[in-house]
CSV table of C-alpha atoms in Angstrom, one decimal:
chain,number,residue,atom,x,y,z
A,1,MET,CA,238.4,84.7,185.5
A,2,THR,CA,236.1,85.1,188.4
A,3,ASN,CA,233.9,88.1,189.2
A,4,ALA,CA,232.7,89.7,192.4
A,5,ILE,CA,229.5,91.7,192.9
A,6,ILE,CA,229.3,93.6,196.1
A,7,ARG,CA,226.0,95.2,197.3
A,8,THR,CA,225.2,97.7,200.0
A,9,ASN,CA,222.0,99.6,200.6
A,10,ASN,CA,222.7,102.1,197.8
A,11,VAL,CA,225.8,100.9,196.1
A,12,THR,CA,226.5,97.9,193.9
A,13,ILE,CA,230.0,97.2,192.6
A,14,ALA,CA,231.2,94.6,190.1
A,15,ALA,CA,234.8,93.7,189.6
A,16,THR,CA,237.0,91.0,188.2
A,17,ALA,CA,239.6,89.0,189.9
A,18,ALA,CA,242.2,90.6,187.7
A,19,PHE,CA,241.7,93.8,189.7
A,20,PRO,CA,241.9,92.9,193.5
A,21,PHE,CA,240.5,95.3,196.0
A,22,SER,CA,243.2,97.4,197.7
A,23,TYR,CA,241.2,99.6,200.0
A,24,ILE,CA,237.7,100.9,200.9
A,25,LYS,CA,236.9,104.5,201.3
A,26,SER,CA,233.9,106.7,201.7
A,27,CYS,CA,232.3,107.5,198.4
A,28,THR,CA,229.3,109.7,198.9
A,29,THR,CA,226.4,110.3,201.2
A,30,LEU,CA,223.2,109.3,199.6
A,31,THR,CA,221.2,108.7,202.8
A,32,PRO,CA,221.8,109.8,206.4
A,33,PHE,CA,224.3,106.9,206.6
A,34,SER,CA,227.7,106.8,204.9
A,35,ILE,CA,227.8,104.8,201.7
A,36,PHE,CA,231.0,103.0,200.9
A,37,SER,CA,232.4,102.3,197.4
A,38,LEU,CA,235.5,100.4,196.4
A,39,THR,CA,238.4,101.9,194.6
A,40,PHE,CA,240.3,99.3,192.6
A,41,PHE,CA,244.0,99.2,191.9
A,42,SER,CA,246.3,96.5,190.8
A,43,CYS,CA,250.0,95.9,191.2
A,44,GLY,CA,251.8,96.5,187.9
A,45,LYS,CA,248.5,96.3,185.9
A,46,GLU,CA,246.4,98.9,184.2
A,47,THR,CA,243.6,100.1,186.4
A,48,PRO,CA,240.0,99.4,185.2
A,49,LEU,CA,237.5,101.8,183.8
A,50,VAL,CA,235.2,103.2,186.5
A,51,ILE,CA,231.6,103.4,185.5
A,52,TRP,CA,229.1,105.4,187.7
A,53,THR,CA,225.5,104.4,187.1
A,54,ASP,CA,222.0,104.4,188.5
A,55,CYS,CA,221.1,101.3,186.4
A,56,PRO,CA,221.5,98.1,188.4
A,57,GLU,CA,221.6,96.1,185.1
A,58,MET,CA,225.0,97.6,184.3
A,59,VAL,CA,226.5,95.1,186.9
A,60,SER,CA,225.6,92.2,184.7
A,61,TYR,CA,226.6,94.1,181.5
A,62,ILE,CA,230.1,94.9,182.9
A,63,GLU,CA,230.5,91.3,184.0
A,64,PHE,CA,229.8,90.2,180.4
A,65,TYR,CA,232.2,92.9,179.1
A,66,ASN,CA,235.0,91.7,181.3
A,67,ILE,CA,234.5,88.2,180.1
A,68,ALA,CA,234.0,89.0,176.4
A,69,GLN,CA,237.3,90.8,175.8
A,70,ASN,CA,240.7,91.2,177.3
A,71,LYS,CA,241.8,94.7,176.2
A,72,SER,CA,240.5,96.4,179.3
A,73,LYS,CA,238.4,95.8,182.4
A,74,ALA,CA,235.7,97.8,184.1
A,75,VAL,CA,234.1,98.2,187.5
A,76,VAL,CA,230.7,99.6,188.4
A,77,VAL,CA,229.7,102.0,191.2
A,78,TYR,CA,226.0,102.3,191.7
A,79,LYS,CA,224.7,105.8,192.6
A,80,GLU,CA,221.1,105.9,193.5
A,81,LYS,CA,221.0,109.7,193.0
A,82,LEU,CA,223.5,109.8,190.1
A,83,ALA,CA,222.8,113.2,188.7
A,84,SER,CA,223.1,114.8,192.1
A,85,SER,CA,226.4,113.1,192.7
A,86,LEU,CA,228.1,115.2,190.0
A,87,PRO,CA,230.7,116.6,190.2
A,88,PRO,CA,232.4,114.0,192.4
A,89,ALA,CA,233.3,114.9,196.0
A,90,LYS,CA,237.0,115.7,196.6
A,91,ASP,CA,237.7,112.4,198.3
A,92,ASP,CA,235.8,110.4,195.6
A,93,ARG,CA,237.4,108.3,192.8
A,94,ASN,CA,236.5,110.0,189.5
A,95,PRO,CA,234.4,108.0,187.1
A,96,ASP,CA,235.5,107.5,183.5
A,97,ILE,CA,232.0,106.9,182.2
A,98,VAL,CA,228.6,108.0,183.6
A,99,ILE,CA,225.4,106.1,182.6
A,100,GLY,CA,222.0,107.2,184.0
A,101,SER,CA,219.1,109.5,184.0
A,102,PHE,CA,218.7,113.3,184.2
A,103,LEU,CA,222.2,114.1,183.0
A,104,ARG,CA,221.0,116.7,180.5
A,105,ASN,CA,221.1,120.0,182.4
A,106,SER,CA,223.1,123.2,182.7
A,107,ARG,CA,226.1,121.4,184.0
A,108,VAL,CA,226.6,119.1,181.0
A,109,LYS,CA,229.6,120.8,179.6
A,110,LYS,CA,231.2,121.2,183.0
A,111,ASN,CA,231.0,117.5,183.8
A,112,PHE,CA,231.4,115.8,180.5
A,113,ALA,CA,233.7,115.7,177.5
A,114,SER,CA,232.6,115.6,173.9
A,115,LEU,CA,231.8,112.1,172.5
A,116,ASN,CA,232.1,113.1,168.8
A,117,ARG,CA,235.1,110.9,168.5
A,118,VAL,CA,233.0,107.7,168.8
A,119,PHE,CA,231.2,108.5,165.6
A,120,ASN,CA,234.0,107.7,163.2
A,121,ARG,CA,234.7,105.2,160.4
A,122,ARG,CA,235.3,102.4,162.9
A,123,GLY,CA,232.9,103.6,165.5
A,124,ILE,CA,229.2,104.1,165.9
A,125,ASN,CA,227.1,105.1,162.9
A,126,PRO,CA,224.9,108.0,164.2
A,127,SER,CA,222.1,106.9,161.9
A,128,SER,CA,221.8,103.7,164.0
A,129,ILE,CA,220.4,105.7,166.9
A,130,TYR,CA,217.0,107.4,167.1
A,131,GLU,CA,217.8,110.9,165.8
A,132,PRO,CA,215.5,112.9,168.2
A,133,LEU,CA,217.2,111.2,171.2
A,134,LEU,CA,220.7,111.8,169.8
A,135,GLU,CA,219.8,115.5,169.4
A,136,TYR,CA,218.9,115.5,173.1
A,137,GLY,CA,222.5,114.9,173.9
A,138,LYS,CA,224.0,117.8,171.9
A,139,VAL,CA,225.2,121.1,173.2
A,140,ASN,CA,226.2,123.7,170.6
A,141,GLY,CA,226.5,121.0,167.9
A,142,ARG,CA,228.8,118.7,170.0
A,143,GLN,CA,227.7,115.3,171.4
A,144,TYR,CA,228.0,115.3,175.2
A,145,LEU,CA,225.4,112.6,175.8
A,146,ILE,CA,224.5,109.4,173.9
A,147,PRO,CA,221.1,107.9,174.6
A,148,VAL,CA,221.2,104.3,175.9
A,149,SER,CA,217.5,103.4,176.6
A,150,PHE,CA,214.1,105.0,177.0
A,151,ASN,CA,210.5,104.2,177.9
A,152,LEU,CA,207.2,105.2,176.5
A,153,PRO,CA,203.7,105.9,177.9
A,154,ALA,CA,201.0,103.3,176.9
A,155,MET,CA,197.4,102.6,177.4
A,156,LEU,CA,196.7,98.9,178.1
A,157,PHE,CA,193.4,97.2,177.1
A,158,SER,CA,192.0,93.7,176.7
A,159,SER,CA,192.4,92.2,173.3
A,160,ARG,CA,188.7,91.3,173.6
A,161,ASN,CA,187.9,95.0,173.4
A,162,HIS,CA,189.9,95.6,170.3
A,163,GLU,CA,186.9,97.0,168.3
A,164,LEU,CA,186.4,99.7,170.9
A,165,VAL,CA,190.0,100.8,170.7
A,166,GLY,CA,190.9,100.3,167.1
A,167,ASP,CA,194.0,99.2,165.1
A,168,ASP,CA,196.3,102.2,165.4
A,169,VAL,CA,199.6,101.9,167.1
A,170,LEU,CA,199.1,105.4,168.6
A,171,ILE,CA,196.1,106.6,170.6
A,172,GLU,CA,195.2,110.2,171.6
A,173,ALA,CA,193.5,111.5,174.8
A,174,ASP,CA,190.2,112.2,173.0
A,175,ARG,CA,190.0,108.6,171.8
A,176,VAL,CA,190.8,107.3,175.2
A,177,ARG,CA,188.1,109.5,176.8
A,178,ASP,CA,185.4,108.7,174.2
A,179,SER,CA,186.1,104.9,174.1
A,180,ALA,CA,186.2,104.8,177.9
A,181,ALA,CA,182.8,106.5,178.1
A,182,LEU,CA,181.2,104.0,175.8
A,183,PHE,CA,182.5,101.2,178.1
A,184,ASN,CA,181.0,102.8,181.3
A,185,GLN,CA,178.2,100.7,182.8
A,186,LYS,CA,175.9,101.5,185.8
A,187,ASP,CA,173.6,99.5,188.1
A,188,SER,CA,171.3,101.4,190.4
A,189,ASP,CA,173.1,104.7,189.7
A,190,LEU,CA,176.5,103.2,190.6
A,191,PHE,CA,179.2,102.4,188.2
A,192,THR,CA,180.0,98.7,187.9
A,193,LYS,CA,182.3,99.3,184.9
A,194,MET,CA,184.3,102.4,184.2
A,195,GLY,CA,186.4,102.7,181.1
A,196,PHE,CA,189.1,105.0,182.5
A,197,ALA,CA,189.4,107.8,185.0
A,198,PRO,CA,192.2,110.4,184.9
A,199,SER,CA,192.3,110.5,188.7
A,200,TRP,CA,193.3,106.9,189.0
A,201,ASN,CA,196.9,107.7,188.0
A,202,ILE,CA,198.0,111.3,188.3
A,203,ASN,CA,201.0,110.5,186.0
A,204,PHE,CA,198.4,110.4,183.2
A,205,ALA,CA,197.5,114.0,183.9
A,206,TYR,CA,201.2,114.9,184.0
A,207,LEU,CA,201.7,113.2,180.6
A,208,LEU,CA,198.9,115.3,179.1
A,209,THR,CA,200.4,118.5,180.3
A,210,LYS,CA,203.7,117.6,178.6
A,211,MET,CA,201.9,116.6,175.3
A,212,ASN,CA,200.0,119.9,175.4
A,213,GLY,CA,203.2,121.9,175.7
A,214,ALA,CA,203.6,122.7,179.4
A,215,ASP,CA,207.3,122.8,178.6
A,216,PHE,CA,208.7,121.9,182.0
A,217,ASP,CA,212.3,123.0,181.7
A,218,GLU,CA,215.3,123.5,184.0
A,219,LYS,CA,215.5,127.0,185.6
A,220,GLY,CA,218.1,127.4,188.3
A,221,ASN,CA,217.6,124.6,190.8
A,222,ALA,CA,213.9,124.4,189.9
A,223,PHE,CA,212.0,124.7,186.6
A,224,SER,CA,210.0,126.9,184.4
A,225,TRP,CA,206.6,126.0,182.8
A,226,ASN,CA,203.7,127.3,180.7
A,227,GLN,CA,200.9,128.1,183.2
A,228,GLU,CA,198.4,128.8,180.4
A,229,VAL,CA,198.9,125.3,179.0
A,230,LEU,CA,198.7,123.8,182.5
A,231,ASP,CA,195.4,125.6,183.1
A,232,LYS,CA,193.9,124.4,179.8
A,233,THR,CA,195.0,120.8,180.5
A,234,VAL,CA,193.4,120.9,184.0
A,235,ALA,CA,190.2,122.3,182.5
A,236,TYR,CA,190.2,119.5,179.9
A,237,LEU,CA,190.7,116.8,182.6
A,238,LYS,CA,188.0,118.3,184.9
A,239,ASP,CA,185.5,118.3,182.0
A,240,TRP,CA,186.4,114.7,181.2
A,241,THR,CA,185.9,113.6,184.8
A,242,ALA,CA,182.6,115.6,185.3
A,243,GLY,CA,181.2,114.9,181.9
A,244,LYS,CA,182.0,111.2,181.4
A,245,ASN,CA,182.4,109.8,185.0
A,246,GLU,CA,180.2,112.1,187.0
A,247,GLY,CA,183.0,113.7,189.0
A,248,THR,CA,186.1,112.9,191.0
A,249,SER,CA,184.2,111.4,193.9
A,250,SER,CA,182.5,108.9,191.6
A,251,GLU,CA,185.9,108.0,190.1
A,252,GLN,CA,187.4,107.5,193.5
A,253,ASP,CA,184.4,105.5,194.8
A,254,PHE,CA,184.8,103.1,191.9
A,255,SER,CA,188.5,102.9,192.6
A,256,PHE,CA,188.0,102.1,196.3
A,257,LYS,CA,185.4,99.4,195.4
A,258,TYR,CA,187.1,97.7,192.5
A,259,LEU,CA,190.7,98.7,192.0
A,260,TYR,CA,192.3,96.6,194.7
A,261,ALA,CA,194.0,94.3,192.2
A,262,PRO,CA,196.7,95.2,189.7
A,263,ALA,CA,195.1,97.4,187.0
A,264,TYR,CA,196.1,95.1,184.2
A,265,LYS,CA,194.0,92.3,185.8
A,266,LEU,CA,191.0,94.6,186.0
A,267,VAL,CA,191.4,95.4,182.3
A,268,ASP,CA,191.7,91.7,181.6
A,269,SER,CA,188.5,91.0,183.6
A,270,ASP,CA,186.6,93.8,181.8
A,271,ARG,CA,186.1,95.9,184.9
A,272,CYS,CA,187.9,98.7,183.1
A,273,LEU,CA,188.7,99.4,179.5
A,274,PHE,CA,192.1,101.1,179.9
A,275,ASP,CA,195.1,101.1,182.2
A,276,TYR,CA,197.8,103.8,181.9
A,277,SER,CA,201.3,102.3,182.2
A,278,ARG,CA,204.9,102.9,181.3
A,279,SER,CA,206.5,100.4,178.9
A,280,ASP,CA,208.9,99.1,181.5
A,281,ASP,CA,206.2,98.5,184.0
A,282,PHE,CA,204.1,96.6,181.5
A,283,PHE,CA,206.9,94.5,180.0
A,284,ASN,CA,208.3,93.6,183.4
A,285,ILE,CA,205.0,91.7,184.0
A,286,SER,CA,205.2,88.0,183.1
A,287,SER,CA,203.9,87.4,179.6
A,288,ALA,CA,201.8,84.6,181.0
A,289,LEU,CA,199.8,87.2,183.0
A,290,THR,CA,199.3,89.5,180.1
A,291,GLU,CA,198.7,87.2,177.2
A,292,ASN,CA,195.2,88.8,176.7
A,293,ILE,CA,196.4,92.3,177.0
A,294,SER,CA,197.3,94.7,174.1
A,295,PHE,CA,198.4,98.3,174.1
A,296,CYS,CA,198.7,101.6,172.2
A,297,TRP,CA,201.2,104.3,172.7
A,298,MET,CA,199.8,107.6,174.1
A,299,ALA,CA,200.4,110.3,171.5
A,300,LYS,CA,199.4,113.7,170.4
A,301,LYS,CA,199.3,114.7,166.7
A,302,GLY,CA,201.5,111.6,165.9
A,303,LYS,CA,204.1,112.4,168.5
A,304,VAL,CA,205.0,110.1,171.4
A,305,PHE,CA,206.7,111.7,174.4
A,306,VAL,CA,209.6,109.7,175.9
A,307,ASN,CA,209.5,109.4,179.7
A,308,ASP,CA,211.6,111.9,181.6
A,309,ASP,CA,214.1,109.4,183.0
A,310,MET,CA,215.7,108.5,179.7
A,311,THR,CA,219.1,106.8,180.2
A,312,SER,CA,222.1,108.4,178.7
A,313,LEU,CA,225.8,107.8,178.6
A,314,ALA,CA,228.6,110.4,179.1
A,315,LEU,CA,232.4,110.6,179.2
A,316,PHE,CA,233.5,112.2,182.4
A,317,LYS,CA,235.6,115.3,181.6
A,318,LYS,CA,238.5,114.5,183.9
A,319,SER,CA,238.8,110.9,182.9
A,320,LYS,CA,242.4,109.8,182.1
A,321,LYS,CA,241.2,106.8,180.2
A,322,THR,CA,239.4,108.4,177.3
A,323,ARG,CA,240.6,105.8,174.7
A,324,GLN,CA,239.4,102.9,176.8
A,325,ALA,CA,236.2,104.6,177.6
A,326,CYS,CA,235.4,105.3,174.0
A,327,ASN,CA,236.2,101.7,173.1
A,328,PHE,CA,233.7,100.6,175.7
A,329,VAL,CA,231.0,102.9,174.3
A,330,LYS,CA,231.6,101.5,170.8
A,331,TRP,CA,231.3,97.9,172.2
A,332,PHE,CA,228.2,98.6,174.2
A,333,LEU,CA,226.2,100.5,171.6
A,334,THR,CA,226.2,97.8,168.9
A,335,GLU,CA,223.4,95.5,167.9
A,336,SER,CA,225.5,92.4,168.4
A,337,THR,CA,226.5,93.3,171.9
A,338,GLN,CA,223.0,94.2,173.0
A,339,ARG,CA,221.6,91.0,171.4
A,340,ASN,CA,224.1,89.0,173.4
A,341,LEU,CA,223.2,90.9,176.6
A,342,LEU,CA,219.5,90.2,176.2
A,343,GLU,CA,220.1,86.5,175.3
A,344,ARG,CA,222.4,86.1,178.3
A,345,SER,CA,219.9,87.7,180.6
A,346,TRP,CA,217.1,85.4,179.4
A,347,GLN,CA,219.3,82.3,179.5
A,348,MET,CA,220.4,83.0,183.0
A,349,ASN,CA,216.9,83.8,184.1
A,350,LEU,CA,218.4,86.3,186.5
A,351,GLU,CA,216.2,87.5,189.5
A,352,THR,CA,217.4,91.0,188.6
A,353,GLN,CA,216.3,90.6,185.0
A,354,THR,CA,214.4,93.6,183.8
A,355,PHE,CA,212.9,94.7,180.6
A,356,GLY,CA,215.2,95.3,177.7
A,357,ILE,CA,218.4,97.4,177.9
A,358,CYS,CA,218.8,99.3,181.2
A,359,SER,CA,215.1,98.7,181.8
A,360,GLY,CA,213.8,100.1,178.6
A,361,PHE,CA,213.9,100.1,174.8
A,362,SER,CA,217.4,100.4,173.3
A,363,SER,CA,218.4,103.7,171.7
A,364,LEU,CA,219.5,101.5,168.7
A,365,LYS,CA,216.7,101.2,166.2
A,366,SER,CA,217.8,97.8,164.9
A,367,VAL,CA,217.7,96.2,168.4
A,368,ASN,CA,214.1,97.3,169.0
A,369,GLU,CA,213.0,96.3,165.5
A,370,ARG,CA,214.9,93.0,165.1
A,371,VAL,CA,215.9,91.7,168.6
A,372,PHE,CA,213.2,92.7,171.0
A,373,PRO,CA,210.3,91.0,169.2
A,374,SER,CA,212.2,87.7,169.7
A,375,TYR,CA,211.6,88.1,173.5
A,376,TYR,CA,208.5,90.3,173.4
A,377,LYS,CA,206.4,89.1,170.5
A,378,ILE,CA,203.7,91.7,171.2
A,379,LEU,CA,206.2,94.3,170.0
A,380,LEU,CA,206.3,93.1,166.5
A,381,GLY,CA,205.2,96.0,164.3
A,382,LYS,CA,204.4,98.2,167.4
A,383,MET,CA,207.4,100.5,167.7
A,384,PRO,CA,206.6,104.1,166.8
A,385,LEU,CA,208.4,105.7,163.9
A,386,GLU,CA,211.7,107.5,164.7
A,387,SER,CA,210.1,110.8,163.7
A,388,ALA,CA,207.4,110.3,166.2
A,389,LEU,CA,209.6,110.4,169.3
A,390,VAL,CA,209.9,113.5,171.4
A,391,ALA,CA,212.9,113.6,173.8
A,392,PRO,CA,212.5,115.3,177.3
A,393,LEU,CA,213.6,118.9,177.8
A,394,SER,CA,216.5,119.7,180.1
A,395,LEU,CA,215.5,118.9,183.6
A,396,PRO,CA,217.1,119.6,187.0
A,397,SER,CA,219.0,116.8,188.6
A,398,ARG,CA,216.4,116.6,191.4
A,399,TRP,CA,213.5,116.5,188.9
A,400,GLU,CA,212.0,113.3,190.4
A,401,SER,CA,211.7,115.0,193.8
A,402,LEU,CA,210.2,118.2,192.2
A,403,LYS,CA,207.7,116.2,190.2
A,404,GLU,CA,206.6,114.0,193.1
A,405,ARG,CA,206.3,116.9,195.6
A,406,VAL,CA,205.3,119.8,193.5
A,407,ILE,CA,203.7,119.0,190.1
A,408,LEU,CA,201.8,115.8,190.9
A,409,PRO,CA,200.2,117.1,194.1
A,410,TYR,CA,199.2,120.3,192.3
A,411,LEU,CA,197.6,118.4,189.4
A,412,SER,CA,195.8,116.1,191.8
A,413,GLU,CA,194.2,119.0,193.7
A,414,ALA,CA,193.6,121.2,190.6
A,415,CYS,CA,191.8,118.4,188.7
A,416,ASN,CA,189.5,117.5,191.6
A,417,THR,CA,186.0,118.4,190.4
A,418,ASP,CA,184.5,118.2,193.9
A,419,SER,CA,187.1,120.2,195.9
A,420,THR,CA,186.1,123.7,197.2
A,421,VAL,CA,189.5,124.4,198.7
A,422,ALA,CA,191.8,126.9,197.0
A,423,VAL,CA,194.6,125.1,195.1
A,424,LYS,CA,198.1,126.1,196.3
A,425,SER,CA,200.1,127.5,193.4
A,426,ILE,CA,203.2,125.8,191.9
A,427,ASP,CA,205.4,128.7,193.0
A,428,GLU,CA,204.2,128.2,196.6
A,429,ARG,CA,204.9,124.5,196.4
A,430,ILE,CA,208.4,125.1,194.9
A,431,ALA,CA,209.2,127.5,197.8
A,432,ALA,CA,208.1,124.8,200.3
A,433,TRP,CA,210.1,122.2,198.5
A,434,ARG,CA,213.2,124.4,198.7
A,435,ASN,CA,212.8,125.0,202.4
A,436,GLN,CA,212.3,121.4,203.1
A,437,PHE,CA,214.9,119.7,200.8
A,438,ASN,CA,217.6,122.4,200.2
């Protein structure tokens, strides 16, 4: 059986020869240009499952699925802005399964059907999935989303500086701050080494607001938050910058002078002690380039906060192929399947190969504990406990835009120890965002 993979600027479709293309129609508008998707039919044969996703890796997975069994076939429609594409437009072919980020919002029950039926005697054992992430997908006790993959925040450091950092799998902000300060080194009143600066990566500041309880949560088409926690986190970061690194200007001067190479290289060369990174960014770097790098997961009081863009799976409410869709879910969310997918990816050495399952850790505990260390030896004994994981709150479908244009600019300005300009409030920024993007 042959397979076809079709790519456009924002759409990727995989199909098998068993389901020839019969026509092309407009699918959705993701950019100022029309994006086309293919709808598949076959003469006298069952039509395939349609899977909408924002995970490019699903193309390879579905290709493997179509080869591995002959009970049903599937095709993939790639949606760059998946959450905003729901519900489907009137002239769009409905999906049967949806796999992607930011699916947990107020429209969950309107778009998706319960997946309780996949947790049966012959289906998925719920205890095989990280419990906090499984709870994330429940509404009123019913399972509408099942986690597929997730990423974690980490602090990278050179193995040579192990004694400064310690042996713990988890590290808290105070330990990062104090260890980084001990690493600082000056020559003629100028820093030649700086352990870490919060202003180097504003996503680090954002993580601290989450860990401290800022509680960013969906509210209408924007979000709510705890301003008191936000203010306390900003004060903490300003005190860190002023007290340990002599101010934002000093941090930025060091950044301009030295941080022209990837941060992990500067950590390896002992220019800096720490680099803040997501797990997918780190594990997508060739192991040959990071053989001297170690890491700890960023945590607070033993809790590790999963990145906002956790990937989940849902059954579209209007699907007419519920049985086939549930069978696919049961096939996909097993250790044996995911072991085969990882092995196939490594053997084929695909240019599109990315870290793990859907660019992250698997939601299946056994895959992370038994399979991943075969490919990422540094992970052996490094996965946080199930009870340590904290799932994201419900976030609006356009959260990435809100975060990039509202929260991060606010934190960047508010944490600047040298600025004398009044910081525009989050409410003002949300209003500007709505005027520009709604």
